[in-house]
XYZ file of C-alpha atoms in Angstrom:
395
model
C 28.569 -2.388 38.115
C 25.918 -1.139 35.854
C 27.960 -1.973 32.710
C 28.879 -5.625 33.830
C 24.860 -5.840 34.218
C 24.079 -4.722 30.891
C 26.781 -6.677 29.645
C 26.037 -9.986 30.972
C 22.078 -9.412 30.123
C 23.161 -8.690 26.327
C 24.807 -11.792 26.739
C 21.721 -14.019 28.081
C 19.720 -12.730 25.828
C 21.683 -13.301 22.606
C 22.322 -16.653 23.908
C 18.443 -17.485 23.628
C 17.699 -19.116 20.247
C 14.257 -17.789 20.843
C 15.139 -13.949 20.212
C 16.946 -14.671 17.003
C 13.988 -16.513 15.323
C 11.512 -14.095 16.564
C 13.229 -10.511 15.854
C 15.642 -11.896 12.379
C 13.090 -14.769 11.078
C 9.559 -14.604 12.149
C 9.016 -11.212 10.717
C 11.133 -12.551 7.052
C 8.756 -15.716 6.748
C 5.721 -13.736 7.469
C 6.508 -11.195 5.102
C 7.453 -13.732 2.505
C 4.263 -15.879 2.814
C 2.258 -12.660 2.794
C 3.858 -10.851 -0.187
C 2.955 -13.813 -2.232
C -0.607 -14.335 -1.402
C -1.831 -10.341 -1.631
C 0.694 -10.041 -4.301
C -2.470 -8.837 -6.768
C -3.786 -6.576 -3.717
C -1.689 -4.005 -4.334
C -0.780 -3.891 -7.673
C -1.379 -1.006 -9.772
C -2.075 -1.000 -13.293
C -0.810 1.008 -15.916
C -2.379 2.115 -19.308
C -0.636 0.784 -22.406
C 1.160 3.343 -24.355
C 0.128 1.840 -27.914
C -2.688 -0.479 -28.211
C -4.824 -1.530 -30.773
C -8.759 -1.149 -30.817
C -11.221 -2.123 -33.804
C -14.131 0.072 -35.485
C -17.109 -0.960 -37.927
C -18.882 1.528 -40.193
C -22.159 1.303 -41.263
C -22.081 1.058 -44.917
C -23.319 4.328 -45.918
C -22.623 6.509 -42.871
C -22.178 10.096 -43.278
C -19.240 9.446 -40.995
C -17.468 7.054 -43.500
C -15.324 10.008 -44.655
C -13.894 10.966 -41.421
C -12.461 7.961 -40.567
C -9.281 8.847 -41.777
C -9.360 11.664 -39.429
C -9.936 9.724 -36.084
C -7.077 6.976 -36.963
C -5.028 10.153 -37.658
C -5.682 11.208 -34.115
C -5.632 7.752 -32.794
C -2.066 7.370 -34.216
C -0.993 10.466 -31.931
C -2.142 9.070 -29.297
C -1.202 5.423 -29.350
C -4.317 3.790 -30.549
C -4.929 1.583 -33.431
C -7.788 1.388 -35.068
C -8.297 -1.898 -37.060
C -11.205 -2.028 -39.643
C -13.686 -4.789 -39.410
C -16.753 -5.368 -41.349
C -20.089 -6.839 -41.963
C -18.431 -9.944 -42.972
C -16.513 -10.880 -39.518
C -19.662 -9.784 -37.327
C -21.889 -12.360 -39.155
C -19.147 -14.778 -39.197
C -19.272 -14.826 -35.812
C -22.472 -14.722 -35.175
C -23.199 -17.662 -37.265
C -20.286 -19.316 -35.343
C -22.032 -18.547 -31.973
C -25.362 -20.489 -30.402
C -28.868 -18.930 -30.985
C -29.253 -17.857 -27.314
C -25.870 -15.136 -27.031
C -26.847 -11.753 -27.373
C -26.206 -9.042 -30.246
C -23.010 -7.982 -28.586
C -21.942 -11.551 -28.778
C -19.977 -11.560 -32.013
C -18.223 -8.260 -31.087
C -16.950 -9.280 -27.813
C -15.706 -12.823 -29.516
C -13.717 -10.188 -32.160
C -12.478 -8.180 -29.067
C -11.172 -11.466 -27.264
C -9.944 -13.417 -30.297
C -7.538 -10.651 -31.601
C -6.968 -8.752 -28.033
C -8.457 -5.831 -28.752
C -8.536 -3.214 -25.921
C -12.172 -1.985 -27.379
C -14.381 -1.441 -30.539
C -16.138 1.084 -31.560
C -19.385 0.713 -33.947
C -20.467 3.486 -35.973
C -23.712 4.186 -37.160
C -25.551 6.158 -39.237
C -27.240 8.255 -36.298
C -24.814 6.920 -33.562
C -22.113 5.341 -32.089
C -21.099 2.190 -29.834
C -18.037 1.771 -27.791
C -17.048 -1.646 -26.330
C -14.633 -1.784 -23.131
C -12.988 -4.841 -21.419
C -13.425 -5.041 -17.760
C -9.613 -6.487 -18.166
C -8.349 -3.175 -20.148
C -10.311 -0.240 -18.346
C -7.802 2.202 -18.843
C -7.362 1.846 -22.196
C -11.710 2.089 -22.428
C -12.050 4.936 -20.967
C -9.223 6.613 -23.283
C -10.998 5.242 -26.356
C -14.842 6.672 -24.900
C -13.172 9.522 -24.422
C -11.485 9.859 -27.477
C -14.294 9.148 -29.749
C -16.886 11.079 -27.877
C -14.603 13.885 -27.765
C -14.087 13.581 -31.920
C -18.024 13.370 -32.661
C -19.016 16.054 -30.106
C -16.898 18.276 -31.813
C -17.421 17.292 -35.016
C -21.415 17.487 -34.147
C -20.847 21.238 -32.261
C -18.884 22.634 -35.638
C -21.407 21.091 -37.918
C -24.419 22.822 -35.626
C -23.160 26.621 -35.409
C -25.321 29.484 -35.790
C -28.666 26.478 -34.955
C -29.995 26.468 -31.750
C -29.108 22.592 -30.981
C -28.177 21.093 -27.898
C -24.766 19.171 -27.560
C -24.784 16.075 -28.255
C -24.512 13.101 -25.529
C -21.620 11.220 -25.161
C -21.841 8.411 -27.408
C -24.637 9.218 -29.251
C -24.204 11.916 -32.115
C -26.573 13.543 -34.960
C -25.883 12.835 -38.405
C -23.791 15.311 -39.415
C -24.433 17.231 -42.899
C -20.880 16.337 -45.040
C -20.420 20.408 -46.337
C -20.524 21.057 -43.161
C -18.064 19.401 -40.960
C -14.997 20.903 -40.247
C -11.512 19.497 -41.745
C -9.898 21.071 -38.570
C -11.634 18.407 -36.484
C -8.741 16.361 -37.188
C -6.606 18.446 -35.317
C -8.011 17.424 -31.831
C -5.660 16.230 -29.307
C -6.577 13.914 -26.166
C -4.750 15.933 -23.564
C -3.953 13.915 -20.316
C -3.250 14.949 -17.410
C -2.030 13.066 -14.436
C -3.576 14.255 -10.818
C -1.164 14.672 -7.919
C -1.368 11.263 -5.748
C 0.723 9.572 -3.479
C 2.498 7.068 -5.649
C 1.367 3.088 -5.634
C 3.615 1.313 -3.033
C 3.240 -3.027 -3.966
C 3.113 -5.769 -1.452
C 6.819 -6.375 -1.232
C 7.448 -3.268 -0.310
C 4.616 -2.981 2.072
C 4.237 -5.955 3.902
C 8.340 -6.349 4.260
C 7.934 -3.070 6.216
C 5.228 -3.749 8.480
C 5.625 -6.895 10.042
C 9.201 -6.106 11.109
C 7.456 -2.977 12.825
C 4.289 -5.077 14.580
C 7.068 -8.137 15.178
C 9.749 -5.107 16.954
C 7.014 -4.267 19.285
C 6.772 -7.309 20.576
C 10.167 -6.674 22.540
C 9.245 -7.630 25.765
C 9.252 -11.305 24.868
C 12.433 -11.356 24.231
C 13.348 -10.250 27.908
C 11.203 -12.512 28.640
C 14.112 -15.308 29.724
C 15.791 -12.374 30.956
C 13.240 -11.397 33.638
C 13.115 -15.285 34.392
C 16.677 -15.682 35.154
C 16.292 -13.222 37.438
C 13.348 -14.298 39.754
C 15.230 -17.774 39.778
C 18.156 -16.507 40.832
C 16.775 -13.563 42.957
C 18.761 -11.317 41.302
C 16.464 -8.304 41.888
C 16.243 -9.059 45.553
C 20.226 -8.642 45.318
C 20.037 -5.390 43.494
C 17.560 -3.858 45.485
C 20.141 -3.767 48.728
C 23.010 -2.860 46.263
C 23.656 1.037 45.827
C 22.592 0.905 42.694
C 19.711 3.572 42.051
C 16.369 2.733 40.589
C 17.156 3.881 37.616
C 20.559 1.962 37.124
C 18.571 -1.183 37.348
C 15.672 0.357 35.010
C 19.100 0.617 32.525
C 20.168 -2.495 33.332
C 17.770 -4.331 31.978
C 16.061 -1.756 29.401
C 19.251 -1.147 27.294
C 19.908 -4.621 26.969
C 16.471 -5.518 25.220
C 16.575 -2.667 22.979
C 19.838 -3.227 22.059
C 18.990 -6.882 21.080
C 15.644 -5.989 19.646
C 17.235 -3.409 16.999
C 20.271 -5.579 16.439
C 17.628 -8.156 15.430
C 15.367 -5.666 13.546
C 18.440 -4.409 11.920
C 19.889 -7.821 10.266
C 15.956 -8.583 9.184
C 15.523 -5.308 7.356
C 19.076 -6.086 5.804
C 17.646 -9.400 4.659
C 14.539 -8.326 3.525
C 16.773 -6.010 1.289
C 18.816 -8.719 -0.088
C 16.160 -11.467 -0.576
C 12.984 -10.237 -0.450
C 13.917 -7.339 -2.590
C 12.417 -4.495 -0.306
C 12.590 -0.983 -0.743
C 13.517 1.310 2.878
C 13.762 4.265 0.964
C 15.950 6.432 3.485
C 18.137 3.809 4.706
C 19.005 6.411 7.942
C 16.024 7.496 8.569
C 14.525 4.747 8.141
C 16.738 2.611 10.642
C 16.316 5.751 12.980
C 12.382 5.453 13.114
C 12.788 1.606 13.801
C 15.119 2.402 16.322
C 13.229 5.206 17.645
C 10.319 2.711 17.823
C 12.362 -0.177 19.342
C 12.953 2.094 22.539
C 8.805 2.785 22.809
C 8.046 -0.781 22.868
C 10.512 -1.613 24.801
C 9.789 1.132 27.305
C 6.046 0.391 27.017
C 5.877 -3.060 27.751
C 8.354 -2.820 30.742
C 6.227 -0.163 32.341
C 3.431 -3.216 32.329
C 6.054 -5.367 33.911
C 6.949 -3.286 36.413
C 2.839 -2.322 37.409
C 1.862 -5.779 37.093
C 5.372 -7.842 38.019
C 4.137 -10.769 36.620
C 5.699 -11.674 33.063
C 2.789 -13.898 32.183
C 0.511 -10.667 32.509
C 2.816 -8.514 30.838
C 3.207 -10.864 27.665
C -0.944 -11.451 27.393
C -1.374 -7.392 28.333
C 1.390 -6.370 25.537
C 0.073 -8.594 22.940
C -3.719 -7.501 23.126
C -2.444 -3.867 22.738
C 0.114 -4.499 20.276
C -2.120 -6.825 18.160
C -4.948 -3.887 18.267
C -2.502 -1.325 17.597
C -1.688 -3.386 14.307
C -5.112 -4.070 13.396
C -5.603 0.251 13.536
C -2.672 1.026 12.249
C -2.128 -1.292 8.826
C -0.242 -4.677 9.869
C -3.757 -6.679 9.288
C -5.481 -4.683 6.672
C -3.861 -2.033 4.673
C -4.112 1.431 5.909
C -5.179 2.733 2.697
C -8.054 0.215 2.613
C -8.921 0.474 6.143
C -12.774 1.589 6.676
C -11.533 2.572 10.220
C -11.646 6.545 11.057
C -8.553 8.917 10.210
C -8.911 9.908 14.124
C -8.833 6.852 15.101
C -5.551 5.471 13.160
C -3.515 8.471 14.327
C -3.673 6.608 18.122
C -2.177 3.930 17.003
C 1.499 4.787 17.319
C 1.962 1.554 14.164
C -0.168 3.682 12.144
C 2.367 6.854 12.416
C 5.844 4.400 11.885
C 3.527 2.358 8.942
C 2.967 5.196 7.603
C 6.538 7.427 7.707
C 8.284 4.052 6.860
C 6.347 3.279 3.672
C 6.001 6.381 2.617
C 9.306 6.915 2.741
C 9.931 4.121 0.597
C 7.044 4.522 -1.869
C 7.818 8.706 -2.507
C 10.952 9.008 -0.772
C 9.516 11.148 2.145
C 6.494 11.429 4.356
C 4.900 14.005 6.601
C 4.669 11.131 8.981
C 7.952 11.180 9.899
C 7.891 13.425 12.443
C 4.919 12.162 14.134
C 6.438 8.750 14.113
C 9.813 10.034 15.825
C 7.912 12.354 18.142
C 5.591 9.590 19.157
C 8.159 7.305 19.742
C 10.271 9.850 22.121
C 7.304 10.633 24.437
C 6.480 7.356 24.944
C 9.431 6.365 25.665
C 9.656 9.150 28.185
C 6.265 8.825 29.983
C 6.594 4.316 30.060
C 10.081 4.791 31.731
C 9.217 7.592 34.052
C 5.775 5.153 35.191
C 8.440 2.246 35.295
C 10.578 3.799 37.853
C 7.904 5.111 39.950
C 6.473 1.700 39.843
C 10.187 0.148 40.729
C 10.577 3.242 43.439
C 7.316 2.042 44.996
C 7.933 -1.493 45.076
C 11.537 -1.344 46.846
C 10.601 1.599 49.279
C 6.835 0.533 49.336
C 5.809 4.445 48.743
């Protein structure tokens, strides 16, 4: 009996045009229009590995000697430095109105030949231009330089009491008394560990299949109407089914739709959206896993409030809150909202695992996903059949 029921409600509810747009499309045009219009939220930038920068001495300079020795160390580590001179700065400053600044002509060198900086030595200091497009490759060059002159300064001032100098300012430096060595310094770089970058394909492909699969209960929601039409519950309550035969009857069903339909759309997403699931098994099992919650979650509110009108308004409110904690809306790793109060979102813990898993190819998530999922799928389905005990033996 209980496997023609679960049979025939499979049935019904594959037969609703309804289930496959919400469950297979909705969540694949969402993700679509959304992974084109945050498309620059998440992407991260990488540092070229050879780029070109330009310098200026001050005719003069004590410095003019060691130039040789910072392109030397430039060339090690992928930086060009182009010489410019008096010439091109006052050719374009007298190319540039009366009002621009002294930086003016610089920046116009840095922009015409896409330059990722410049630095302008003096005879008592030193200048470094950055981009606000190429701050990477800035803050290499700053440190670089500064790096070069401080040690250039410190060798040149042992056995005198002087202080160090600031970065990018330096003391003129006595020639007999710098250090050929200097050219031997190395920019050491070091990367510190982070979770790696994960872009908006990948992210927002996972998510809204997630927030979409919790919204299960709609699609049982013809189910639960063909039912009270044809008082089919009225039938099965003086059957000898048990409680929780009929609980089955109608719970497997919806899950088993829900994941079927949450299965073909991450399949898609793979193929034409280009999405990453990391750990295709464990992956599909935390979906799965989380299928069953919903599922069990929102018929627990059917079942205390019987009305499916309540249930759907109820579900969505906590669903679309759960979201908004847990990184469907706004990004978990922009959200301003509390650590403590993300981990009570149950989205938060599958967001989480499920990107993660895709981004480094693991997550310490996982396991609070999966375990979430199981007790709530425990504690809504033993509520459920207390609720359905209560109603047919009215205690």
């Amino acid at each position: 009996m209980i496997r023609y029921l679960i049979k025939n409600n499979i049935k019904i509810m594959l037969r609703n045009p309804v289930n496959i747009f919400l469950f297979v499309l909705c969540p694949i045009v969402i993700s679509a229009v959304l992974i084109s219009a945050f498309s620059s939220l998440l992407e991260s930038y990488e540092c070229a590995d050879n780029y070109d920068v330009g310098y200026m001495v001050t005719e003069g300079s004590p410095y003019e000697n060691y130039i040789d020795s910072i392109k030397e160390i430039g060339e090690k580590n992928g930086v060009k430095f182009i010489e410019y001179s008096d010439a091109d700065i006052t050719r374009e400053k007298d190319a540039l109105d009366e009002n621009e600044d002294g930086d003016a002509p610089i920046r116009n060198i840095i922009d015409n030949n896409n330059l990722c900086g410049f630095v302008e030595i003096g005879d008592s200091s030193y200048k470094v231009y950055k981009t606000n497009e190429k701050k990477s490759e800035g803050a290499k060059l700053e440190y670089m330089v500064s790096t070069f002159f401080n040690n250039m300064f410190l060798m040149s001032a042992v056995g005198q009491n002087a202080p160090p100098a600031a970065a990018g300012k330096t003391e003129p430096a006595k020639e007999t008394q710098i250090n050929k060595d200097s050219d031997d310094i190395e920019l050491v770089i070091e990367a510190a560990d982070h979770a790696p970058a994960i872009d908006s394909t990948d992210y927002y492909g996972i998510v809204f299949i997630v927030y979409i699969s919790w919204c299960a209960i709609v699609g049982g929601a013809g189910l639960f109407t063909n039912e009270k039409k044809n008082c089919i519950i009225e039938r099965l309550q003086v059957s000898n089914l048990s409680i929780l035969q009929v609980y089955l009857a109608r719970f497997i069903p919806i899950a088993a739709v829900v994941i079927l339909g949450s299965g073909i759309a991450m399949i898609i997403s793979i193929l034409v959206l280009g999405v990453h699931w990391g750990n295709y098994a464990l992956s599909a099992l935390i979906v799965s896993l989380m299928v069953l919650a919903a599922t069990a979650f929102e018929m627990m509110i059917y079942e205390v409030t019987n009305s499916m009108l309540a249930t759907i308004i109820i579900s969505f409110a906590i669903v679309w809150i759960m979201g908004f904690i847990g990184g469907t809306f706004e990004t978990y790793m922009f959200s301003s909202a509390p650590e403590t109060v993300k981990l009570i979102s149950p989205l938060y813990h599958e967001n989480r695992a499920l990107t993660e898993l895709s981004s480094m190819g693991h997550s310490d998530y996982v396991f609070s996903a999966v375990t979430y999922s199981v007790a709530l799928t425990f504690f809504s389905s033993i509520i459920s059949l207390i609720a359905g005990r209560i109603r047919r033996f009215g205690r």
